[in-house]
PDB file of C-alpha atoms and ligand atoms in Angstrom:
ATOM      1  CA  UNK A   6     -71.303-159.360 208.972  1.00  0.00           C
ATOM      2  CA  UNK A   7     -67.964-158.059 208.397  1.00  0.00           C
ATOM      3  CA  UNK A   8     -64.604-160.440 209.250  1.00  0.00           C
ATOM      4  CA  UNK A   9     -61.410-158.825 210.405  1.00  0.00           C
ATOM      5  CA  UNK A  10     -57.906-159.803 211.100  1.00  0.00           C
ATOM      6  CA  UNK A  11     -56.532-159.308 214.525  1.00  0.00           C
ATOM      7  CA  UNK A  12     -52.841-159.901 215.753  1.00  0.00           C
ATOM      8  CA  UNK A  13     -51.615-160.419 219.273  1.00  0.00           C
ATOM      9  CA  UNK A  14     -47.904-159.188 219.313  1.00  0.00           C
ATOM     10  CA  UNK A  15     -45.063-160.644 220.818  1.00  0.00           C
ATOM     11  CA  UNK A  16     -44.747-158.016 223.214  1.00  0.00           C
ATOM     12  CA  UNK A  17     -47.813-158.685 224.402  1.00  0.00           C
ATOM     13  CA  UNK A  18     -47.987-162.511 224.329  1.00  0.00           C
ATOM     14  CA  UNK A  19     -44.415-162.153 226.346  1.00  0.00           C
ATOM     15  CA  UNK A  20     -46.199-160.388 229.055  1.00  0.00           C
ATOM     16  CA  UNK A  21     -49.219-162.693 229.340  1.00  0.00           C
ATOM     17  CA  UNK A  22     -51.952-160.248 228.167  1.00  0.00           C
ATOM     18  CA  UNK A  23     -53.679-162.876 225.744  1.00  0.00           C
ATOM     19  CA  UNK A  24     -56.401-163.221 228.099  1.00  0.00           C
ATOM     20  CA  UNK A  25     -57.154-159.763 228.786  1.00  0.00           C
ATOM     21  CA  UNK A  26     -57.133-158.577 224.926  1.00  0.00           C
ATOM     22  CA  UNK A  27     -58.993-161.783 223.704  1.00  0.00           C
ATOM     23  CA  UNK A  28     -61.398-161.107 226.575  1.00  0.00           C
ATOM     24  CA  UNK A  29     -62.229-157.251 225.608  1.00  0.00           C
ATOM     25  CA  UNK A  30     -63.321-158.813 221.976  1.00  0.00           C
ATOM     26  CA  UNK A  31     -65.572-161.678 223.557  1.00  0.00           C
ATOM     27  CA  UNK A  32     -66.965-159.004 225.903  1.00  0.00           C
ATOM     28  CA  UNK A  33     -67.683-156.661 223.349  1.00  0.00           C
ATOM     29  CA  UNK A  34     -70.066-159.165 221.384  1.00  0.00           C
ATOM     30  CA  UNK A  35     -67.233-160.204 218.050  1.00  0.00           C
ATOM     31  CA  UNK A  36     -67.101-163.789 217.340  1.00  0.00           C
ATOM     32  CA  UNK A  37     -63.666-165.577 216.862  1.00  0.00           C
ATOM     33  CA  UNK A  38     -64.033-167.705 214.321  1.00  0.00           C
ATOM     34  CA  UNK A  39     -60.398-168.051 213.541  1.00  0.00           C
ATOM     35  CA  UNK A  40     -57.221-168.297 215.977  1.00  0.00           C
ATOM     36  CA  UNK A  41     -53.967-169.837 215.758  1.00  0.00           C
ATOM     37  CA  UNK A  42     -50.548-169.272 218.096  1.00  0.00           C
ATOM     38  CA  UNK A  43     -47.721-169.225 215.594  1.00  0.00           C
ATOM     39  CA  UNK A  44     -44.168-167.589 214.642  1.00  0.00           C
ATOM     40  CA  UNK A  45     -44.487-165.544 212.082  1.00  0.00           C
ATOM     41  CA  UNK A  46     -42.075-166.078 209.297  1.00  0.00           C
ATOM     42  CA  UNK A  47     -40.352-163.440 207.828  1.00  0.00           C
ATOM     43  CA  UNK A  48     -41.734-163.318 204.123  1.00  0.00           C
ATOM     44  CA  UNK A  49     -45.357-163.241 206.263  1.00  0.00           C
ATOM     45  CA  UNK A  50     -44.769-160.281 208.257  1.00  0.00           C
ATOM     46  CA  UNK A  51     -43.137-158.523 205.515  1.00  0.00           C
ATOM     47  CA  UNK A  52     -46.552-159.498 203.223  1.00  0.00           C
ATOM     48  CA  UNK A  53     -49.264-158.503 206.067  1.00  0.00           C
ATOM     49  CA  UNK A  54     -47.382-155.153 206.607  1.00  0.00           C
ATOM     50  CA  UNK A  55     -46.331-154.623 202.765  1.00  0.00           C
ATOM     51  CA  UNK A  56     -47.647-150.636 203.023  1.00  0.00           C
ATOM     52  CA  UNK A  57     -45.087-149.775 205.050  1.00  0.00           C
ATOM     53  CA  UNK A  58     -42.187-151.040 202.841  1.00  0.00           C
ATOM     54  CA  UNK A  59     -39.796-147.843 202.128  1.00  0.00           C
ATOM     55  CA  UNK A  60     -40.291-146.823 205.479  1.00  0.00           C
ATOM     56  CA  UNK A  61     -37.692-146.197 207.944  1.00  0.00           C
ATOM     57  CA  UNK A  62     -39.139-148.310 210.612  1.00  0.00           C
ATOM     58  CA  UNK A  63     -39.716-151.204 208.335  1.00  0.00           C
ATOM     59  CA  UNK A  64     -37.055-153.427 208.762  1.00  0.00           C
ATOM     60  CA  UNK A  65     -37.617-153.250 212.894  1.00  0.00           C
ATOM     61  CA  UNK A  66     -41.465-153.690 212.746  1.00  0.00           C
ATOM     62  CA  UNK A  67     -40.818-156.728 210.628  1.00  0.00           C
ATOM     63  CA  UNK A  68     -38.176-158.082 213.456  1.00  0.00           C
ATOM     64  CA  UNK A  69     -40.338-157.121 216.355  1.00  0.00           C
ATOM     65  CA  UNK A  70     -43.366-159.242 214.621  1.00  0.00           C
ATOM     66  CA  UNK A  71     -41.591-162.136 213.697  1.00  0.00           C
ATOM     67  CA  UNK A  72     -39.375-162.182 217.106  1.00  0.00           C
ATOM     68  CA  UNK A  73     -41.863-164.562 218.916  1.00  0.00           C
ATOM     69  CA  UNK A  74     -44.649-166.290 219.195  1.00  0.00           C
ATOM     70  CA  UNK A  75     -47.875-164.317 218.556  1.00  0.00           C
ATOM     71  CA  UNK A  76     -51.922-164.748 218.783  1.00  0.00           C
ATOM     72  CA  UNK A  77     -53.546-164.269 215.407  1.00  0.00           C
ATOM     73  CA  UNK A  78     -57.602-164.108 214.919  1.00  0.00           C
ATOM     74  CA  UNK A  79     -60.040-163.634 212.455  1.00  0.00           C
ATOM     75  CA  UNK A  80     -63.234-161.790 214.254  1.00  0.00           C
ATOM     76  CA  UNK A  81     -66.530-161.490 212.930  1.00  0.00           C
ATOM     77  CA  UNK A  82     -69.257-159.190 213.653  1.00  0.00           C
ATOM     78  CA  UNK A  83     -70.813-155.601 212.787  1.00  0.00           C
ATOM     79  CA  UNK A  84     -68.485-153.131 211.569  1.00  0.00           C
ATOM     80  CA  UNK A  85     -66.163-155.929 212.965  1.00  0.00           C
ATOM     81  CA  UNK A  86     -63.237-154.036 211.386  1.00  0.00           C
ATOM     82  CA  UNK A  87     -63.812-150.529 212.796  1.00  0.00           C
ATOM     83  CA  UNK A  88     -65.169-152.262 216.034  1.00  0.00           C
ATOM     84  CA  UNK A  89     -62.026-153.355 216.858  1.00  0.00           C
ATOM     85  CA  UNK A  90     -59.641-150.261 215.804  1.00  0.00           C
ATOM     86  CA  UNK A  91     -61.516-148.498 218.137  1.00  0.00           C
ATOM     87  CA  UNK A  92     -60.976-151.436 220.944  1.00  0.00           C
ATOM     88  CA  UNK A  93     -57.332-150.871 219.786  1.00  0.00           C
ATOM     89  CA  UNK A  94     -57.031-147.497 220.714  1.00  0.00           C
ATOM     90  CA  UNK A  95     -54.767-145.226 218.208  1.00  0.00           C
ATOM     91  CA  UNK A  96     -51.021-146.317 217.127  1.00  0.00           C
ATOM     92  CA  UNK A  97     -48.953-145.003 220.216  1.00  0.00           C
ATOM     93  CA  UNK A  98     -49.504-146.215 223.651  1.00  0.00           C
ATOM     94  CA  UNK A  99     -48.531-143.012 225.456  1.00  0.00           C
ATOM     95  CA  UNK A 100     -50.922-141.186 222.913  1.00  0.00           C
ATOM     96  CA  UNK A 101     -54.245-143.753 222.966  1.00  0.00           C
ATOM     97  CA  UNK A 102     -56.798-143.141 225.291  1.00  0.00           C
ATOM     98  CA  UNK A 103     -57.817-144.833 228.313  1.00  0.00           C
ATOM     99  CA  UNK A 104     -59.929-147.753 228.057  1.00  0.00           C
ATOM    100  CA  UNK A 105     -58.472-149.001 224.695  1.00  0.00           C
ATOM    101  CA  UNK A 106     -56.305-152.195 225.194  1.00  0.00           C
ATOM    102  CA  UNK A 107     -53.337-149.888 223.756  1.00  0.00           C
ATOM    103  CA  UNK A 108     -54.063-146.867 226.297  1.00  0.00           C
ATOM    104  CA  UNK A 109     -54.575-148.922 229.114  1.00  0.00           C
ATOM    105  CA  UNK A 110     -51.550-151.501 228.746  1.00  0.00           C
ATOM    106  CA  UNK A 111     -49.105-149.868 226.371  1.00  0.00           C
ATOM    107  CA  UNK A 112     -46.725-146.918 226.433  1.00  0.00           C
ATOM    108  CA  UNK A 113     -44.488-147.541 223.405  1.00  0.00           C
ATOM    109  CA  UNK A 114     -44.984-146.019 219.789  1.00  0.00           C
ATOM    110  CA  UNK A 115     -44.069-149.872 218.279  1.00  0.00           C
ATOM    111  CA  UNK A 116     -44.617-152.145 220.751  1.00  0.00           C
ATOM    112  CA  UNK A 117     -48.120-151.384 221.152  1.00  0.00           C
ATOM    113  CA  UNK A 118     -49.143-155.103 221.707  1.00  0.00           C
ATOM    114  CA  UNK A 119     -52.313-155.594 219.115  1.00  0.00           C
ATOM    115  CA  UNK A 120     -52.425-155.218 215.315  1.00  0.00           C
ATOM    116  CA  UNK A 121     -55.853-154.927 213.203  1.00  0.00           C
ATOM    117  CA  UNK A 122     -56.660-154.766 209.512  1.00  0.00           C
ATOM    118  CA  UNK A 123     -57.464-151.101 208.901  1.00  0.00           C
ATOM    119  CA  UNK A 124     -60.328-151.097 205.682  1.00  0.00           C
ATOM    120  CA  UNK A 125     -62.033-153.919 204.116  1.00  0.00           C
ATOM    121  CA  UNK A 126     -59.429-154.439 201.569  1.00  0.00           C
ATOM    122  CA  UNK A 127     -56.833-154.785 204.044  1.00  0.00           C
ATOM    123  CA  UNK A 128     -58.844-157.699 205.972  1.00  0.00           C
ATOM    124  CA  UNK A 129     -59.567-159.208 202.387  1.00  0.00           C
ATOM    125  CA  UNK A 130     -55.687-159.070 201.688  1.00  0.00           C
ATOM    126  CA  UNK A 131     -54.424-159.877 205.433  1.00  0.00           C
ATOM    127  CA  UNK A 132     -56.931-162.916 206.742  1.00  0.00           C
ATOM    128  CA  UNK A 133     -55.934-165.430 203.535  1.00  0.00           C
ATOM    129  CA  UNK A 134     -51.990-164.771 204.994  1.00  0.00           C
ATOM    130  CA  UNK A 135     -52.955-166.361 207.806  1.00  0.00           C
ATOM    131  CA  UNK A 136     -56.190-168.762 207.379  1.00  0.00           C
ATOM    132  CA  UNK A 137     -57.231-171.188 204.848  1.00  0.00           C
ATOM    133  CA  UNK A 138     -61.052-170.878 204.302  1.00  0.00           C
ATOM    134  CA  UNK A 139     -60.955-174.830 206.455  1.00  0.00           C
ATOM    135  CA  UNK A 140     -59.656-173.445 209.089  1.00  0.00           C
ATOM    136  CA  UNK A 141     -62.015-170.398 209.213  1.00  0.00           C
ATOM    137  CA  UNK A 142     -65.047-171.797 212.216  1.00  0.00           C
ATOM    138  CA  UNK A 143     -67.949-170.623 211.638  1.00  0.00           C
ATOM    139  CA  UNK A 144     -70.603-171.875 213.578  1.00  0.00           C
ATOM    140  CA  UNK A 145     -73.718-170.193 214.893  1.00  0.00           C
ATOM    141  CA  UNK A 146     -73.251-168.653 218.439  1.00  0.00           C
ATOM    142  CA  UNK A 147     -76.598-169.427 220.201  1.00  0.00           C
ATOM    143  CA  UNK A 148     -76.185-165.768 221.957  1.00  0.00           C
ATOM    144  CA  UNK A 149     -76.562-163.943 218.861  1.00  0.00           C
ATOM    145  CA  UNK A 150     -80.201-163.137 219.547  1.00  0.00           C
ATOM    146  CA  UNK A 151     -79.302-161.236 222.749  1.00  0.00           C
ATOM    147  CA  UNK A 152     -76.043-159.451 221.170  1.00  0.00           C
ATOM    148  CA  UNK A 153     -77.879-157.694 218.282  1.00  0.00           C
ATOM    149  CA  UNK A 154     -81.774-157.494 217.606  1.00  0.00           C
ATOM    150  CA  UNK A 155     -82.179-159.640 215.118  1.00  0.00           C
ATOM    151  CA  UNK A 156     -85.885-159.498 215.262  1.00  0.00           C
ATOM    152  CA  UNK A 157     -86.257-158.063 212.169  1.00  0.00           C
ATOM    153  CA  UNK A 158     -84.300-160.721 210.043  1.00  0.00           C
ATOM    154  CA  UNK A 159     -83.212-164.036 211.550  1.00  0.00           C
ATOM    155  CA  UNK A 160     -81.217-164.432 208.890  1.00  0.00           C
ATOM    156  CA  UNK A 161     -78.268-162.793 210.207  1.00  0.00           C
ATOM    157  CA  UNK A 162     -77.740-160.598 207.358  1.00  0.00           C
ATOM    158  CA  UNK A 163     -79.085-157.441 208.451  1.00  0.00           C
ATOM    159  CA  UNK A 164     -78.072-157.394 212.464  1.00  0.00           C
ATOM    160  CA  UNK A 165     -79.311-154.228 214.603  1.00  0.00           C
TER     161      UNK A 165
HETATM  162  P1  LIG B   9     -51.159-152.033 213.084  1.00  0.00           P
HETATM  163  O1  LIG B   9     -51.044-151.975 211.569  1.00  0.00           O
HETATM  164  O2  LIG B   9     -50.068-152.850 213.714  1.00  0.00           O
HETATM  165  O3  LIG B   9     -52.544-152.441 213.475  1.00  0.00           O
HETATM  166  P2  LIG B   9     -51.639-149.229 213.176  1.00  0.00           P
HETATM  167  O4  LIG B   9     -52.527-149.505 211.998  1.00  0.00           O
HETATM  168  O5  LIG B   9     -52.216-148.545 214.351  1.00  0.00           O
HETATM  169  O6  LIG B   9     -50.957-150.573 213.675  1.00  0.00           O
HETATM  170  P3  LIG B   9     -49.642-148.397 211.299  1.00  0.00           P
HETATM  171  O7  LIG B   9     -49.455-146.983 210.858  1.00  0.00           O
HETATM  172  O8  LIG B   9     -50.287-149.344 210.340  1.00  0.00           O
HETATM  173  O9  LIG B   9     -50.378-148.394 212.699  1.00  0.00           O
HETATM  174  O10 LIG B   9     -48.194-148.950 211.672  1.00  0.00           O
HETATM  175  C1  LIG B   9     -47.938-150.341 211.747  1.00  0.00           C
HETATM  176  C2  LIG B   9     -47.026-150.613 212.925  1.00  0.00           C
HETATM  177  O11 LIG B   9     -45.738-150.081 212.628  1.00  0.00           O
HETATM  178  C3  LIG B   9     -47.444-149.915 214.214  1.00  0.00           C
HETATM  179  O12 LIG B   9     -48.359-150.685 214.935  1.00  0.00           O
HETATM  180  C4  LIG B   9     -46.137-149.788 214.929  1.00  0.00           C
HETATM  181  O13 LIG B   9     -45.804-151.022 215.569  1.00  0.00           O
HETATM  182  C5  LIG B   9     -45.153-149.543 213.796  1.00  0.00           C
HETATM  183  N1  LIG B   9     -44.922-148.117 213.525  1.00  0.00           N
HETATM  184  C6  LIG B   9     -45.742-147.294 212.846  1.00  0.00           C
HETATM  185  N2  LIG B   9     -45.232-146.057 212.757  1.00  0.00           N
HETATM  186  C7  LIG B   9     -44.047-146.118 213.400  1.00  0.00           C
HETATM  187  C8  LIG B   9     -43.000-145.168 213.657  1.00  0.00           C
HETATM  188  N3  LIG B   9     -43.081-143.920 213.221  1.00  0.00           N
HETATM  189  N4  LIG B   9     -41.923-145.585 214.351  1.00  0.00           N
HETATM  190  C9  LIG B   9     -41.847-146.858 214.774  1.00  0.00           C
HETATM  191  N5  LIG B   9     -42.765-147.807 214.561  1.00  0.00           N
HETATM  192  C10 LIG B   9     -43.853-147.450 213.875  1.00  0.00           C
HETATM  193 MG1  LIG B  10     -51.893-150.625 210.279  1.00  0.00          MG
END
């Protein structure tokens, strides 16, 4: 099962979308098994989004993230990372499609309300910025059995 790190931004904790975005990864069958409401520091924001250093918009993505409070989760689950790009919709509002949270509630090319870890590596690097293995929950979900078929190996490790 694959673990991914998920960001609610300020933008969209300001305008009380929590509940909608956490709800489209409960619905869709990922776990949280890590979620905290904090400010992100600057030296943070500047860590989890170290690839873009250089850039031009660097310096105001780094203010906009650490300008309020924000949502952050670690989410479990199959192909949990690409899972939940594609629940993201792509980087622009006005250009993601409908039915990602980022199409349906976002126009803006920066405040586009969600972030998520884009490859393994990136989740590797981006969930220990955030979560200490103690705070990381993971307990079993008795629903599993009815989210994947799991028939095959109740072990967990190869889910269908
Ligand atoms: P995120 O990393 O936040 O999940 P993403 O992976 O879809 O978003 P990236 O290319 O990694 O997009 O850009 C990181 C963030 O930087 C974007 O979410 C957006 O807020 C901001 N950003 C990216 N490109 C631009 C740009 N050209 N102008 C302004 N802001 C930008
Ligand atoms: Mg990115």
């Amino acid at each position: 099962m694959q673990r991914t790190l998920a960001i609610i931004k300020p933008d969209a904790v300001q305008r009380r979308l929590i509940g909608k975005i956490i709800s489209r990864f409960e619905e869709k069958g990922l776990e949280i098994i890590g979620l905290k409401m904090t400010v992100i520091p600057n030296d943070l924001a500047k860590k989890n989004y170290s690839v873009h250093e250089g850039k031009d918009y660097f310096e105001k993505l780094v203010r906009f993230m650490t300008s309020g409070p924000v949502v952050v989760l670690v989410l479990r689950g199959k192909n949990a990372i690409g899972v939940v790009r594609k629940l993201m919709g792509s980087t622009s509002g006005h250009e993601a499609d409908p039915g990602t949270i980022r199409g349906d509630y976002a126009i803006s090319g920066r405040f586009n309300l969600i972030h998520g870890s884009d490859s393994v590596e990136s989740a590797e690097r981006e969930i220990p910025i955030f979560f200490d293995d103690s705070s990381i929950i993971e307990s079993e979900k008795s629903d599993l059995k009815w989210i994947y078929d799991m028939s095959d190996d109740l072990t967990g490790e190869n889910l269908i």
